[in-house]
PDB file of C-alpha atoms in Angstrom:
ATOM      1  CA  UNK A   1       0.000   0.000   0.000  1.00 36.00           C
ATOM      2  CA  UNK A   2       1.171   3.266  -0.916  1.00 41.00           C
ATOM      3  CA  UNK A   3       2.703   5.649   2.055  1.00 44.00           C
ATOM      4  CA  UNK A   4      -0.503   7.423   3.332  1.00 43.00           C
ATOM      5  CA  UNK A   5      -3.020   5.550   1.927  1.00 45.00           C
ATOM      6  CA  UNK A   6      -6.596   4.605   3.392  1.00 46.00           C
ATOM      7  CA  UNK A   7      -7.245   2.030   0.115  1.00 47.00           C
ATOM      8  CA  UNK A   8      -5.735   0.192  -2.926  1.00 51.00           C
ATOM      9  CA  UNK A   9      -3.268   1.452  -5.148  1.00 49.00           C
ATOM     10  CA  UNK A  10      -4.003   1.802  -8.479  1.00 53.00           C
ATOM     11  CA  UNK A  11      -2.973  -1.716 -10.690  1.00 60.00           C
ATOM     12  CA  UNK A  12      -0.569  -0.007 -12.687  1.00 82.00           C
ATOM     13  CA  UNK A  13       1.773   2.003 -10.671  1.00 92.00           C
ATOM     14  CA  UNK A  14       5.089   3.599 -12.654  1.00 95.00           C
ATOM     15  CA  UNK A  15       8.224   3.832 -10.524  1.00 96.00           C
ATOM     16  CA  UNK A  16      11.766   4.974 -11.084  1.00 97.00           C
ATOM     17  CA  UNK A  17      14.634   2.378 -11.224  1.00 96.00           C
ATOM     18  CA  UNK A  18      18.358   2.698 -12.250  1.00 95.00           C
ATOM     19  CA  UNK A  19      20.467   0.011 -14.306  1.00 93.00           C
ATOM     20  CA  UNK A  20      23.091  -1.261 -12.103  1.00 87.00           C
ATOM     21  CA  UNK A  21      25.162  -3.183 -15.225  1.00 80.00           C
ATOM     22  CA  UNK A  22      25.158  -6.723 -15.763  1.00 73.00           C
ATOM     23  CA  UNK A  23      28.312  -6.413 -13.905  1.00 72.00           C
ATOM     24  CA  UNK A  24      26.825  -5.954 -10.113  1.00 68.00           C
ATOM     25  CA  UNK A  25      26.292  -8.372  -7.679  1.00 65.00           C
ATOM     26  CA  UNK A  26      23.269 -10.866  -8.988  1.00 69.00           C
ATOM     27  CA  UNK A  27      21.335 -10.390  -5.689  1.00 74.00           C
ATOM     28  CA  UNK A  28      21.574  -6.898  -6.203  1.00 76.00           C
ATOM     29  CA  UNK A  29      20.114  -6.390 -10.142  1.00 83.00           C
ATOM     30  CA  UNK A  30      16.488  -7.923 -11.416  1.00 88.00           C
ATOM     31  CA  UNK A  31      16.958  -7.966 -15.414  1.00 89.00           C
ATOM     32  CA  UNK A  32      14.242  -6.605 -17.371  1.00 92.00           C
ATOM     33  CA  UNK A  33      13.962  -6.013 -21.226  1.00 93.00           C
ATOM     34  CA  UNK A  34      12.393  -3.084 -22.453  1.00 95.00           C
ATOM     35  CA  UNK A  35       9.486  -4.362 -25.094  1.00 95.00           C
ATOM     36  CA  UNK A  36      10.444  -3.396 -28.398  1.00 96.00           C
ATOM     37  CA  UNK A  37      14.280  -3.037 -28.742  1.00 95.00           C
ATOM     38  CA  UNK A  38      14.779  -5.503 -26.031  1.00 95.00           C
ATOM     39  CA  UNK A  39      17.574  -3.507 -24.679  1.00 92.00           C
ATOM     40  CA  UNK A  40      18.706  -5.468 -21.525  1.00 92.00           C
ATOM     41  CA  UNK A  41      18.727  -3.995 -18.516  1.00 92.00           C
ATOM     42  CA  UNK A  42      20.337  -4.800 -14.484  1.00 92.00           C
ATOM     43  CA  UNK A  43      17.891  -2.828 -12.429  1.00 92.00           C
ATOM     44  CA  UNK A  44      18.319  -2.295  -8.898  1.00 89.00           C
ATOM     45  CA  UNK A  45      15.895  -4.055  -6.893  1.00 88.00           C
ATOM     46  CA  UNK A  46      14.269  -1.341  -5.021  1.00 91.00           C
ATOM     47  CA  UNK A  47      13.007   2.177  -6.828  1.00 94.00           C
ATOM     48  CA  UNK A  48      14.647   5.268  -6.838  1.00 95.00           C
ATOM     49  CA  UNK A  49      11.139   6.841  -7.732  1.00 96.00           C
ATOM     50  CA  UNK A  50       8.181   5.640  -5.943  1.00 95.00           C
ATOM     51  CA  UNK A  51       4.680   6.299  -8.036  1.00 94.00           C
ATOM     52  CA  UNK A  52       3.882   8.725  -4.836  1.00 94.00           C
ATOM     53  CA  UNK A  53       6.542  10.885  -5.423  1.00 96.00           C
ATOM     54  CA  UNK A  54       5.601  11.541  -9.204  1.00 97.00           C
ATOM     55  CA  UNK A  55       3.641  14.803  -9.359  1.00 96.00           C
ATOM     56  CA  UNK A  56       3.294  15.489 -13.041  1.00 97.00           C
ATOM     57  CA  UNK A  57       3.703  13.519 -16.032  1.00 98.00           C
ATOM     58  CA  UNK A  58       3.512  14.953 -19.753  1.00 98.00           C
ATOM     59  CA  UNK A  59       4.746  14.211 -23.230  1.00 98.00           C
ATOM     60  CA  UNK A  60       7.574  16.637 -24.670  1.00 97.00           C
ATOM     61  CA  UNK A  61       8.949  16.802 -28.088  1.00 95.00           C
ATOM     62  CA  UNK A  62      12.927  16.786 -28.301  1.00 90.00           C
ATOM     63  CA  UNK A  63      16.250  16.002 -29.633  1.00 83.00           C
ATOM     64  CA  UNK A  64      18.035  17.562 -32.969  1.00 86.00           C
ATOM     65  CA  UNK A  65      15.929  19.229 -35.646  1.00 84.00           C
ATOM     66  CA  UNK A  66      16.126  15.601 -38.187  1.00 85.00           C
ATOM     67  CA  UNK A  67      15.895  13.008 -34.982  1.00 86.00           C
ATOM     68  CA  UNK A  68      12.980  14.473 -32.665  1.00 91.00           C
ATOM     69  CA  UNK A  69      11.074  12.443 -30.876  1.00 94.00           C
ATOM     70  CA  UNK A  70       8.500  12.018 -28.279  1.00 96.00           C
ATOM     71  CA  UNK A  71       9.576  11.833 -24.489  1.00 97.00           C
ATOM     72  CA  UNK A  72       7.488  10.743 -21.538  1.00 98.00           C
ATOM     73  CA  UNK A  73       8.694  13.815 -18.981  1.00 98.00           C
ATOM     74  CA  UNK A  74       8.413  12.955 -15.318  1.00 98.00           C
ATOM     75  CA  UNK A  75       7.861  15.463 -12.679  1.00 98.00           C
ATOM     76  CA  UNK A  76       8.974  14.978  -9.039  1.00 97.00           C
ATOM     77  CA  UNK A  77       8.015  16.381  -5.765  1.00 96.00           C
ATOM     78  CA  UNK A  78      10.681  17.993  -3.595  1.00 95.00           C
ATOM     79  CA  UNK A  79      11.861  15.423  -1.716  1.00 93.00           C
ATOM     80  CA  UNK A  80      12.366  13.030  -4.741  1.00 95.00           C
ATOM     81  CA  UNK A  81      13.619  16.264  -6.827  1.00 96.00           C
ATOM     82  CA  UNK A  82      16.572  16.402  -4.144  1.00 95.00           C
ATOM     83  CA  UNK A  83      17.281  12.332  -3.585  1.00 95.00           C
ATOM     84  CA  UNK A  84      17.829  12.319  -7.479  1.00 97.00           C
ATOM     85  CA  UNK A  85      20.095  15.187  -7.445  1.00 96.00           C
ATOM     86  CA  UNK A  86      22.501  13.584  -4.829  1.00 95.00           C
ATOM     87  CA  UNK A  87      22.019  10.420  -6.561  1.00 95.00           C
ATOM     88  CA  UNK A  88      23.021  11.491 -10.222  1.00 96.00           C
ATOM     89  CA  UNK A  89      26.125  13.253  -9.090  1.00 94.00           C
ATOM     90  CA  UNK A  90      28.022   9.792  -9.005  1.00 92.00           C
ATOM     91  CA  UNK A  91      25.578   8.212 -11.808  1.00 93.00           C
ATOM     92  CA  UNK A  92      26.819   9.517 -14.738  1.00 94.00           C
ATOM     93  CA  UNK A  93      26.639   7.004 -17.769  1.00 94.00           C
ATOM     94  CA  UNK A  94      23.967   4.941 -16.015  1.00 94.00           C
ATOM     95  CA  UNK A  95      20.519   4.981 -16.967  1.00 96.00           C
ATOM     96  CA  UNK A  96      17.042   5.297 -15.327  1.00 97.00           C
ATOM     97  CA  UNK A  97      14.328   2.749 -16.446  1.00 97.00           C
ATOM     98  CA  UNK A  98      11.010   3.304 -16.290  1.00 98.00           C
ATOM     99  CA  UNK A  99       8.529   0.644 -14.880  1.00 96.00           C
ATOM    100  CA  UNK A 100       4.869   0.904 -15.238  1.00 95.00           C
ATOM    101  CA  UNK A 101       2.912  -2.365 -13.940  1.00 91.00           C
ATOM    102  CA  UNK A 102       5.588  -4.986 -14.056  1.00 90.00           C
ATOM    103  CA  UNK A 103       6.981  -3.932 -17.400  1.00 93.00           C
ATOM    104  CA  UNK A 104       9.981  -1.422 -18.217  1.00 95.00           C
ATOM    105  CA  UNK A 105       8.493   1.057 -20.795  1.00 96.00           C
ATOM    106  CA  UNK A 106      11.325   3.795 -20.588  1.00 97.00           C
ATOM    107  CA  UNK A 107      14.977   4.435 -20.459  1.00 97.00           C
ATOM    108  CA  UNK A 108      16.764   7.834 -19.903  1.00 97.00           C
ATOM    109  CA  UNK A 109      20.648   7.914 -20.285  1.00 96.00           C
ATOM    110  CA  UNK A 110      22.198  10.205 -16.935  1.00 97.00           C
ATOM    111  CA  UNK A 111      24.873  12.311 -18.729  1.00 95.00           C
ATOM    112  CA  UNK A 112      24.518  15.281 -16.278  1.00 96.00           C
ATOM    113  CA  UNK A 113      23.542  15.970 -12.637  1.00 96.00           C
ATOM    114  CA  UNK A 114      19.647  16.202 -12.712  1.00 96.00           C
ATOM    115  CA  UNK A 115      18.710  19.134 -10.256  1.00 94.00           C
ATOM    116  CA  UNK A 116      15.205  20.259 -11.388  1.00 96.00           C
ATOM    117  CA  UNK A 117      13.237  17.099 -10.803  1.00 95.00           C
ATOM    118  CA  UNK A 118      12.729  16.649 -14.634  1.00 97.00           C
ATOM    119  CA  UNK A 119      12.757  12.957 -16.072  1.00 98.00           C
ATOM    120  CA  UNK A 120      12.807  12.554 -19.506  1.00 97.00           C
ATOM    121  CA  UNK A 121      12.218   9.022 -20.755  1.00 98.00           C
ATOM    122  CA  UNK A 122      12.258   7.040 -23.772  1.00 96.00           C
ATOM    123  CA  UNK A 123       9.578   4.917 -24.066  1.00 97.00           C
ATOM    124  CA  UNK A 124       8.360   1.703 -26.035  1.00 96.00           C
ATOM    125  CA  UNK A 125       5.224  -0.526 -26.615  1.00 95.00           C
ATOM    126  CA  UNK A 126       4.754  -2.887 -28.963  1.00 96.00           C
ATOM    127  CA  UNK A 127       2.972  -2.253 -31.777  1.00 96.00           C
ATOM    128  CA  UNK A 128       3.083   1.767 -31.416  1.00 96.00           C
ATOM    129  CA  UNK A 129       4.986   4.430 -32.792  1.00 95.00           C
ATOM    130  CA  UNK A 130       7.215   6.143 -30.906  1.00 94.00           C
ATOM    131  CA  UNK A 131       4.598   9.132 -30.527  1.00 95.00           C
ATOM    132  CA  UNK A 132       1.646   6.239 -29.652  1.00 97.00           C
ATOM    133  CA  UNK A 133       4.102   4.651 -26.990  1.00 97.00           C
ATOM    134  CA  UNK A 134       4.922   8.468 -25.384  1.00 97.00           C
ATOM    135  CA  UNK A 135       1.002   9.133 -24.898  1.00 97.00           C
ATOM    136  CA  UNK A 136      -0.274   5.711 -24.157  1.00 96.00           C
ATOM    137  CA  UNK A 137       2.542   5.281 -20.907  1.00 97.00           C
ATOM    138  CA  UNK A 138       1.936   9.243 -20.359  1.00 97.00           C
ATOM    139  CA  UNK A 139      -1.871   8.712 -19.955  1.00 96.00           C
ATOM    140  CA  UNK A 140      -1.386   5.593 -17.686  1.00 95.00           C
ATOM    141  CA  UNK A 141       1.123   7.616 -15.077  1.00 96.00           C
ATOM    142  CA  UNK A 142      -1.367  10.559 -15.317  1.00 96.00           C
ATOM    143  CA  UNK A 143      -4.301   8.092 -14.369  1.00 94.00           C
ATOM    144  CA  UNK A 144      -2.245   6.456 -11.535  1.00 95.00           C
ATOM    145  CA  UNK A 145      -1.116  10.289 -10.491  1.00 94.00           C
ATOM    146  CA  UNK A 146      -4.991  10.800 -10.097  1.00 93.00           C
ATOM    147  CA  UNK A 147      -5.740   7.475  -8.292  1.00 91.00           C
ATOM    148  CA  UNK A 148      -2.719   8.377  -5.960  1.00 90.00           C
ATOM    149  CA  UNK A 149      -4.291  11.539  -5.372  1.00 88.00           C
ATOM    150  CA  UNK A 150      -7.391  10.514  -4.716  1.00 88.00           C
ATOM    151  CA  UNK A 151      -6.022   7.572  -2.220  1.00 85.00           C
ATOM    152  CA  UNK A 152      -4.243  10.573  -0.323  1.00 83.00           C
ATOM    153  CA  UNK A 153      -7.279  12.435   0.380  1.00 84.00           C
ATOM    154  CA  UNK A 154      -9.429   9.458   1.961  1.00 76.00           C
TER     155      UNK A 154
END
């Protein structure tokens, strides 16, 4: 049950990992595959974003004039805004995953610090573009966002 919470969670709740590498210790990586390019991925076992701490989701177009794309942008409340600042210092070259449900949906490379509590993923589903994918996993975080809201105020 989500911190707070009178009642159930919503079914699909989207949470924050990062890739640890195939390289780290087994019992401290799940592997996941994201659905369409199967990129593999060593998450950590435990979030780095909980689905509470997720204030805002929206889609964002981005990336050089010839290779824009769509982008699943994560907004986090204070307290998450300042864990993942700390936490990208040293986590340059890693990656964050995105996992909505069971399933990772979204990958953003860390090649800076991230101060502003701004997440801006890549996403995939099969069988959708990559503009179908960005505002079918946008639309499920916003629902969940709303069911977590809604959960806080019972």
């Amino acid at each position: 049950m989500l911190a707070g919470c009178k009642s159930s969670p919503p079914t699909e709740l989207a949470s924050v990992f990062i890739d640890n590498g195939p390289s780290a210790a087994p019992d401290n990586v799940q592997p996941v595959r994201l659905p369409v390019s199967e990129i593999p991925l060593f998450v950590s076992p435990r979030a780095v974003v909980m689905a509470e701490r997720i204030s805002a989701v929206s889609v964002v177009t981005a990336g050089e004039a010839d290779l824009r794309q769509e982008y699943v942008m994560l907004v986090l409340d204070a307290a998450s805004t300042q864990d993942i600042a700390l936490l990208t210092r040293d986590a340059i070259g890693r990656s964050f995953v995105l996992v909505v449900g069971t399933e990772a949906l979204g990958i953003m490379r860390i090649d800076r610090p991230i101060g502003d509590g701004r997440l801006f993923f890549h996403v995939e589903q099969k069988g959708m573009s990559n503009s179908q994918a960005a505002f079918s996993v946008a639309g499920k975080i916003g629902r969940m966002i709303e069911a977590v809201e809604k959960a806080r105020k019972k």
